[in-house]
Coordinates of C-alpha atoms and ligand atoms in Angstrom, one line a residue:
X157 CA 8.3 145.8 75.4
X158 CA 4.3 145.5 76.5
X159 CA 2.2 144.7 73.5
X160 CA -1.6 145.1 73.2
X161 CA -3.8 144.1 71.6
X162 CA -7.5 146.0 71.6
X163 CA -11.0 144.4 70.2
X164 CA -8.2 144.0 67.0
X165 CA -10.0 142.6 63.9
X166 CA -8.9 141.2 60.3
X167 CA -11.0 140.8 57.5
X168 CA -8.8 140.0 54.5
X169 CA -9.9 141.7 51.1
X170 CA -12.2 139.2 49.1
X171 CA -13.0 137.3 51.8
X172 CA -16.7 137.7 53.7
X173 CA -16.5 137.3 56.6
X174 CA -13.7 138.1 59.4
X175 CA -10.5 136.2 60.3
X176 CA -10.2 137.6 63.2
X177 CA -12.5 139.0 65.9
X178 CA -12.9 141.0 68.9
X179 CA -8.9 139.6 69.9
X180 CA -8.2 141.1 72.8
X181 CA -4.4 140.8 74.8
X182 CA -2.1 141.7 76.8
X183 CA 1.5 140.3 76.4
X184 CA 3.7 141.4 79.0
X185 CA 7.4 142.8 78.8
X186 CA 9.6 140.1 78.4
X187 CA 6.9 137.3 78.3
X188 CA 7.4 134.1 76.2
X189 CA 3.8 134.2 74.8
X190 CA 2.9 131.4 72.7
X191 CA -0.3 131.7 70.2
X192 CA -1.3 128.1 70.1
X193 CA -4.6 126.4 67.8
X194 CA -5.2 124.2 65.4
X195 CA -4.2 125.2 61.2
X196 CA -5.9 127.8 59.8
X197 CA -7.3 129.6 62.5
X198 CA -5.5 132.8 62.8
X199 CA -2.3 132.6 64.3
X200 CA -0.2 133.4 61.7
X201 CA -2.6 136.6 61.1
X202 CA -2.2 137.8 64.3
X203 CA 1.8 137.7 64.2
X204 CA 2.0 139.4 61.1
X205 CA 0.0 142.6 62.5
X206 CA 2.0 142.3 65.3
X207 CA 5.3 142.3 62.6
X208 CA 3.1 145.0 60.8
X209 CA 3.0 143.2 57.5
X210 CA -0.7 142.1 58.0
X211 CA -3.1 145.5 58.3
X212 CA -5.4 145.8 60.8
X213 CA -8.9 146.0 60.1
X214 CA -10.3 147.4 63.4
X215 CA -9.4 147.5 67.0
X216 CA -6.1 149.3 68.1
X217 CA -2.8 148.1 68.5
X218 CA -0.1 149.4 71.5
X219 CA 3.6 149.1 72.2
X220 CA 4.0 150.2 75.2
X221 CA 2.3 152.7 74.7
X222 CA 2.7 154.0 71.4
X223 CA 0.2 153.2 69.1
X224 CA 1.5 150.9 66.2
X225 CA -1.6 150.4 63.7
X226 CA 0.0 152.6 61.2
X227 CA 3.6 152.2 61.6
X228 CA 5.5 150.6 58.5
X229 CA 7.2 147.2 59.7
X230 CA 10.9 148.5 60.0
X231 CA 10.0 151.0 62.2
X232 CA 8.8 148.4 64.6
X233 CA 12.1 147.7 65.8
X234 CA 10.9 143.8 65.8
X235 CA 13.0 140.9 64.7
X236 CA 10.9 138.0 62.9
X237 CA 11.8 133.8 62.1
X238 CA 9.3 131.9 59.8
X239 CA 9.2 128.3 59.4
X240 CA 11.0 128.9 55.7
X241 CA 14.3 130.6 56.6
X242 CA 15.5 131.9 53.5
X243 CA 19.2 132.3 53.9
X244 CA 21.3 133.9 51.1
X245 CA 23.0 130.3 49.5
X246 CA 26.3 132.7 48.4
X247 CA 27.3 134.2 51.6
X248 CA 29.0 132.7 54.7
X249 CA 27.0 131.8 58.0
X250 CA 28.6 134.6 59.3
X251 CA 27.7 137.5 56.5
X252 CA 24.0 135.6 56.7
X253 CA 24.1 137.2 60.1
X254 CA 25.8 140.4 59.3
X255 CA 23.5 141.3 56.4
X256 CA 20.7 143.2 58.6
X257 CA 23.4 145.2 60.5
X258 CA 25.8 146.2 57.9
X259 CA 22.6 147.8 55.8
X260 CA 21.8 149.9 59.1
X261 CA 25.5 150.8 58.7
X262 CA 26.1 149.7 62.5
X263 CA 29.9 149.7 63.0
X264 CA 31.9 146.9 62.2
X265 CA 33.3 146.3 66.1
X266 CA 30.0 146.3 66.8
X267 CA 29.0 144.2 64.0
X268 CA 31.3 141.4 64.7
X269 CA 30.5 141.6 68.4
X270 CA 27.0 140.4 68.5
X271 CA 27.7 138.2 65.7
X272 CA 30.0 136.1 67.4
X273 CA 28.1 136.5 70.7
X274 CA 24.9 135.3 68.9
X275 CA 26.8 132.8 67.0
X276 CA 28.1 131.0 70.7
X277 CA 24.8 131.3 71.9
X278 CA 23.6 129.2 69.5
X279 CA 26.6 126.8 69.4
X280 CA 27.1 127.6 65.3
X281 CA 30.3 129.5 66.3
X282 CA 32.1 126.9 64.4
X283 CA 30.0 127.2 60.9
X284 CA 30.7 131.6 60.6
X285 CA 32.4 130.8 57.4
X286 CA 30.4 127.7 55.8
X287 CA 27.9 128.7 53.6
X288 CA 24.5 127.3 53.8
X289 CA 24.9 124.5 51.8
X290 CA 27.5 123.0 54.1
X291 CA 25.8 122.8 57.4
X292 CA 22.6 120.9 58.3
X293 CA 19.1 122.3 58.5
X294 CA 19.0 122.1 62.5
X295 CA 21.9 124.6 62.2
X296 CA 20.6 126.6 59.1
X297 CA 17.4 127.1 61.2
X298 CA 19.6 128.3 64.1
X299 CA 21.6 131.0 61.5
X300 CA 18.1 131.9 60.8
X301 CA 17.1 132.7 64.6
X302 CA 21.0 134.5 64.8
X303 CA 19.9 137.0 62.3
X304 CA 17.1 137.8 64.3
X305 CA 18.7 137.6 67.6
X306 CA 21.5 140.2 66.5
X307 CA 19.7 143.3 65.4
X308 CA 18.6 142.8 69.2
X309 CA 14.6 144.1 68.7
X310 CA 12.5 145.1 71.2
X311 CA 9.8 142.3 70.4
X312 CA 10.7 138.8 68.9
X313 CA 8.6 137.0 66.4
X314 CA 8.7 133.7 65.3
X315 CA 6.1 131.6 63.4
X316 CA 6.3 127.6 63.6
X317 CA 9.9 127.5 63.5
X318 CA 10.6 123.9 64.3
X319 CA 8.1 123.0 62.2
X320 CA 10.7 121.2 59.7
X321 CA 13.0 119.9 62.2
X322 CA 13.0 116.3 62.8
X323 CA 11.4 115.3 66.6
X324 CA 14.8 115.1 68.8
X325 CA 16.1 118.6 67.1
X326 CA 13.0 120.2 68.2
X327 CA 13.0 119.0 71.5
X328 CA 16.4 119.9 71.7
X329 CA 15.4 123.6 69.9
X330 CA 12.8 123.8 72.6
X331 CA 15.0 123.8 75.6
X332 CA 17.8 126.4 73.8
X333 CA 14.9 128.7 73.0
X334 CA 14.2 128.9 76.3
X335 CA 17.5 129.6 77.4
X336 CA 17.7 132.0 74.2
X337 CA 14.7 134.1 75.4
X338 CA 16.5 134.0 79.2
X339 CA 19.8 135.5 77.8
X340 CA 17.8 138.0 75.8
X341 CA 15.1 138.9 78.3
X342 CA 13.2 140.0 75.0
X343 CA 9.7 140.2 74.5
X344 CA 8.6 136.9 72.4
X345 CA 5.6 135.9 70.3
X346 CA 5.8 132.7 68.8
X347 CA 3.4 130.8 66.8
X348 CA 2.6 126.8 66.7
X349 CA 0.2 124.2 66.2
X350 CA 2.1 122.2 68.9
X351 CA 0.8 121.8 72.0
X352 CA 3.8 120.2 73.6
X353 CA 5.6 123.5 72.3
X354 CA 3.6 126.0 73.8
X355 CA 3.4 123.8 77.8
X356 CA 7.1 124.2 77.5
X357 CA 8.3 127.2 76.3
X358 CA 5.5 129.5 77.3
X359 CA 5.0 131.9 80.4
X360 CA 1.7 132.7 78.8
X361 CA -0.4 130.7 76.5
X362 CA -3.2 132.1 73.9
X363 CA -5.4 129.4 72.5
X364 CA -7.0 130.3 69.3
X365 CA -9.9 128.6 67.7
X366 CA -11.6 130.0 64.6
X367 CA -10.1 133.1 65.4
X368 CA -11.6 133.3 68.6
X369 CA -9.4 133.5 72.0
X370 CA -10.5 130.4 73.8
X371 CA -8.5 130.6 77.0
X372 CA -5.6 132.8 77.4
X373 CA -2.8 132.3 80.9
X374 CA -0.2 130.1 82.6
X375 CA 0.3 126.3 80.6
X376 CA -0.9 125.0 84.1
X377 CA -4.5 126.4 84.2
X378 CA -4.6 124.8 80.4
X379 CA -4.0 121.6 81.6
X380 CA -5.8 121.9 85.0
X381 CA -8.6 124.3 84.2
X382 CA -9.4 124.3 80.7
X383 CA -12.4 127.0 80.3
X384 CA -14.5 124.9 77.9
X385 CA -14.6 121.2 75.6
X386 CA -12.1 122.4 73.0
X387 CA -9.5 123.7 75.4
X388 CA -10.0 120.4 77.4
X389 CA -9.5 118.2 74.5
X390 CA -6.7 120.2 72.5
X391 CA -4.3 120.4 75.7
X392 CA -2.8 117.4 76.7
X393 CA -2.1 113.4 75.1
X394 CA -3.8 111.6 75.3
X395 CA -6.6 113.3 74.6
X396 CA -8.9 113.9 77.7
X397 CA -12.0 111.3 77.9
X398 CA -15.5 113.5 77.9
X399 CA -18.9 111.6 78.3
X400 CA -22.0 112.9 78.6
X401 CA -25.2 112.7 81.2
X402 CA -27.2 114.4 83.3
X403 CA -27.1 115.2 87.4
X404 CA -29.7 113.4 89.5
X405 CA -29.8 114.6 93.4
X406 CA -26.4 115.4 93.4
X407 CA -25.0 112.8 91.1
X408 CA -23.5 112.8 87.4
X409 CA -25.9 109.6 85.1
X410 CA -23.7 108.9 82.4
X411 CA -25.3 108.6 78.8
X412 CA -26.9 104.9 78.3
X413 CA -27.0 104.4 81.5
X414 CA -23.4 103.5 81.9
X415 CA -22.3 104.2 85.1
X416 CA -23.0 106.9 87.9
X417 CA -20.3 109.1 89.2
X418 CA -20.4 111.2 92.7
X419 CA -18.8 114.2 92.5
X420 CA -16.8 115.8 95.5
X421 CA -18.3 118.4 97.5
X422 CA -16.8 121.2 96.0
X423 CA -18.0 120.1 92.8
X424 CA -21.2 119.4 94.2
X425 CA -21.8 122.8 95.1
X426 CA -20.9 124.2 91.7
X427 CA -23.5 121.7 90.5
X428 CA -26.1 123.0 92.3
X429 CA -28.1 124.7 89.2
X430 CA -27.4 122.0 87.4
X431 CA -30.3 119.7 88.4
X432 CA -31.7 117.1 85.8
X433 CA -29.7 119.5 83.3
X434 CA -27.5 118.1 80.7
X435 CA -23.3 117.7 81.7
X436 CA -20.4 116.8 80.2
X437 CA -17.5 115.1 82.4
X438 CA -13.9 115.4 81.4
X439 CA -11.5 113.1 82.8
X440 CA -7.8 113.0 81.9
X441 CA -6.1 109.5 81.5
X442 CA -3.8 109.1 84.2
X443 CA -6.3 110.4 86.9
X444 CA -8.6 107.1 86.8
X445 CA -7.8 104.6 89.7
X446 CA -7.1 100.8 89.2
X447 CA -10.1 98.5 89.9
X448 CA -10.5 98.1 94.1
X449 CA -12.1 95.2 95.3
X450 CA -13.1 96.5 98.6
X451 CA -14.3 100.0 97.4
X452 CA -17.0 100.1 94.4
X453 CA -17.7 104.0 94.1
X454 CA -17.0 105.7 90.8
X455 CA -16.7 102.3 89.3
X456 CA -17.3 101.1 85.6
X457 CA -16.9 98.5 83.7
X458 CA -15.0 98.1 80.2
X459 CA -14.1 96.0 77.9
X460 CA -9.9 96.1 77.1
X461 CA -9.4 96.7 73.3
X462 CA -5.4 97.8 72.7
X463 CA -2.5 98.4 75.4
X464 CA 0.0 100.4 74.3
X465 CA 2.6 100.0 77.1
X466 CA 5.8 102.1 76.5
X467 CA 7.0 100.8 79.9
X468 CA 6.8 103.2 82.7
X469 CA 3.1 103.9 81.4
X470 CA 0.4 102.0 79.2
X471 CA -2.1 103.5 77.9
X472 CA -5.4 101.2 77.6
X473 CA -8.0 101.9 74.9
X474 CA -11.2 100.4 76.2
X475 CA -14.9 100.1 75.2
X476 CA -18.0 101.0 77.2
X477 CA -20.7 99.1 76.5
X478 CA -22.2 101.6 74.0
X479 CA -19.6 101.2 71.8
X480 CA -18.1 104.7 73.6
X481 CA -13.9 105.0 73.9
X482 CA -12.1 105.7 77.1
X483 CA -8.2 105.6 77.2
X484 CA -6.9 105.1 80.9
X485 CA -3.1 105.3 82.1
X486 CA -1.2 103.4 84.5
X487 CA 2.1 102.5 85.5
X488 CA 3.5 100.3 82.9
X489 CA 4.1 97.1 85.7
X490 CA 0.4 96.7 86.2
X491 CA -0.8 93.5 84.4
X492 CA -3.7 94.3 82.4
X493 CA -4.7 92.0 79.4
X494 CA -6.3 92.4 75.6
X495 CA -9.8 91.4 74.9
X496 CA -11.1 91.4 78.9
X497 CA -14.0 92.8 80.8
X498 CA -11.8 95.5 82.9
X499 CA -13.5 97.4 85.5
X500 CA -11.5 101.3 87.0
X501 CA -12.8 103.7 89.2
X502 CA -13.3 107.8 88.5
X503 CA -10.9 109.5 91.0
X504 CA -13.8 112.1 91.9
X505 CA -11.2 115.2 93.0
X506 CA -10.1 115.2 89.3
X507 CA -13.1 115.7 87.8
X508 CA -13.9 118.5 84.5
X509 CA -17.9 119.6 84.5
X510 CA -18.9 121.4 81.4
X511 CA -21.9 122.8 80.3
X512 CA -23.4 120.9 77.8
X513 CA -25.4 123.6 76.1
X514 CA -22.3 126.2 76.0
X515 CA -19.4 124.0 76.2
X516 CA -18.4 126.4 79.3
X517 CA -16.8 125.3 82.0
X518 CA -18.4 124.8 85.3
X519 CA -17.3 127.0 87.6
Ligands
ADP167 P1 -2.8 129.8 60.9 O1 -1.5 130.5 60.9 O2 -3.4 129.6 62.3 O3 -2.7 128.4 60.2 P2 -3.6 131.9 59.1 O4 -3.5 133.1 60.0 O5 -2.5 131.7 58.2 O6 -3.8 130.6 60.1 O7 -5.0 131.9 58.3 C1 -6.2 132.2 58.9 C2 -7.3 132.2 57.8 O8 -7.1 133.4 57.0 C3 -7.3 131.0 56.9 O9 -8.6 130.7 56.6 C4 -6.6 131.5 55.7 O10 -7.0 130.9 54.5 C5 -7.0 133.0 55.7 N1 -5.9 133.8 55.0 C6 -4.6 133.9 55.4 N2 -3.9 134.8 54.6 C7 -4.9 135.3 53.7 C8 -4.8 136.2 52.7 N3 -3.7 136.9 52.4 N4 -5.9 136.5 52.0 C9 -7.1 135.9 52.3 N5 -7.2 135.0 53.3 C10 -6.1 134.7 54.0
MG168 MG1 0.4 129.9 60.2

């Protein structure tokens, strides 16, 4: 099911000002879409308007396209997972499950069916007649997602629902989910914080900030072509290295003087109104080059503070000489050493410009 989302807006009673504004979407049939920012700044509102358990303040919300502003949350025909799965502690894995169906009076055949077939899809097929209490919380978080997954809804919602798994269940959890949504071919909305989460799962990504879309599309152009500063430095780990300057005929100064950097030519022509105007220059970690002695362009000198090497890849935190940071990757057999001057070169074709003044970027 196609949802939509029109100029939709949320102003909480009691509060001043608005949650949400001007939040405008398109989520695809069948998508994997992934609402993605930082705590607190909206996600969770948006999912429960979508779920109907939020109202909307203004803007319109579509279906398909069936208007859903008004409609009560069970006639929705959406299926919803929250970080806190309550299961019922008294019945069996397998009545957990049943419970949704058997009060829509489905038939029992048809009960047991997608039970089971649930149940095998997420490998708890063993567990339909533990209770709760007997089986870990990787697995009570997948009887959570089966309950969901068998009333078969037209739109799937989940909010954070890793969130309490330890680090190797949730990659794990990542990978089935994927597969999950596959089998199911099922509309999905799911909420996180984690960024790793949303590059991996998602066919569509919508970064939130303040509850304000700040770049909405494929996890690629996220990485590759953030639209402005935030979405630069909340996508990706490290975080991306930004430094500030100014172009001068053609070339980026960095702040204090630091270095000089000379921008490819199709960079160059996007600079063009950006004469003596203020710039900021992203650069992710592993797209600096290693120090060349027989070419000096894009050069700049550092000073080596920590290597964290983790074997195929280190990551060295340096210092400019204004006190600024820079981490730079590289492969993990490259000898680099603590407390050194350090010199690396800007690869120029992997360049970020923003615009200082609006944090946009340069296009
Ligand atoms: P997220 O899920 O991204 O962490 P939320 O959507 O839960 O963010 O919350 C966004 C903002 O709305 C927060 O400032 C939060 O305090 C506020 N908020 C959430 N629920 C309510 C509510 N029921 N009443 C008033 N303010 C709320
Ligand atoms: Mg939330």
């Amino acid at each position: 099911m196609k949802v939509v989302l029109n100029n939709i807006g949320k102003k909480y009673e009691g509060r001043d000002e608005f949650t949400l504004r001007n939040i405008n979407l398109e989520i695809e049939d069948k998508d994997f879409c992934v609402v993605l920012g930082p705590s607190g700044c909206g996600k969770s509102t948006i999912l429960r308007m979508i779920a109907g358990l939020n109202s909307i303040t203004e803007g319109k919300m579509y279906f398909g396209d069936r208007l859903v502003n008004q409609v009560p949350p069970k006639d929705r025909d959406i299926a919803m997972v929250f970080q806190s799965y309550a299961l019922y502690p008294h019945m069996t894995v397998y009545d957990n499950m049943a419970f949704s169906l058997k009060m829509r009076k489905e038939r029992n055949a048809e009960i047991d069916k997608r039970v089971r077939e649930a149940a095998r899809m997420l490998q708890i097929d063993k567990y339909l007649y533990s209770k709760p209490s007997d089986i870990s919380g990787g697995q009570r978080q997948r009887v959570a997602l089966g309950r969901a997954i068998v009333r078969n809804p037209s739109i799937f919602l989940m909010d954070e629902p890793l969130s309490n798994l330890d680090a190797k269940l949730r990659e794990q959890m990542r990978q089935e989910l994927v597969k999950i949504h596959r089998q199911m071919d099922t509309t999905t909305i799911y909420v996180t914080h984690d960024q790793t989460e949303a590059m991996t799962m998602a066919t569509k990504i919508i970064l939130l900030n303040n509850g304000i879309i700040q770049q909405q599309g494929k996890p690629d152009e996220f990485y590759n072509r953030p639209e402005n500063v935030f979405v630069a430095q909340f996508i990706g780990s490290p975080t991306i290295n930004l430094i500030q300057g100014k172009m001068k005929d053609g070339i980026f100064e960095a702040e204090d003087d630091l270095f000089r950097v000379i921008p490819n030519d199709s960079d160059k022509e996007k600079l063009k109104d950006y004469e003596s105007k203020e710039v900021i220059v992203g650069i992710r970690s592993e797209r600096f080059l290693p120090y060349d002695e027989n070419n000096h362009t894009n050069e700049f000198s550092s000073h080596v503070d920590v290597i964290e090497n983790l074997g195929k890849e280190q990551s060295i935190f340096v210092k400019l000489d204004n006190g600024k940071d820079f981490v730079v990757t590289m492969p993990g057999y490259y000898k680099y050493k603590q407390n050194q001057e350090q010199k690396f070169r800007f690869d120029n074709e992997a360049l970020h410009f923003f615009d200082k003044a609006t944090g946009k970027r340069i296009n």
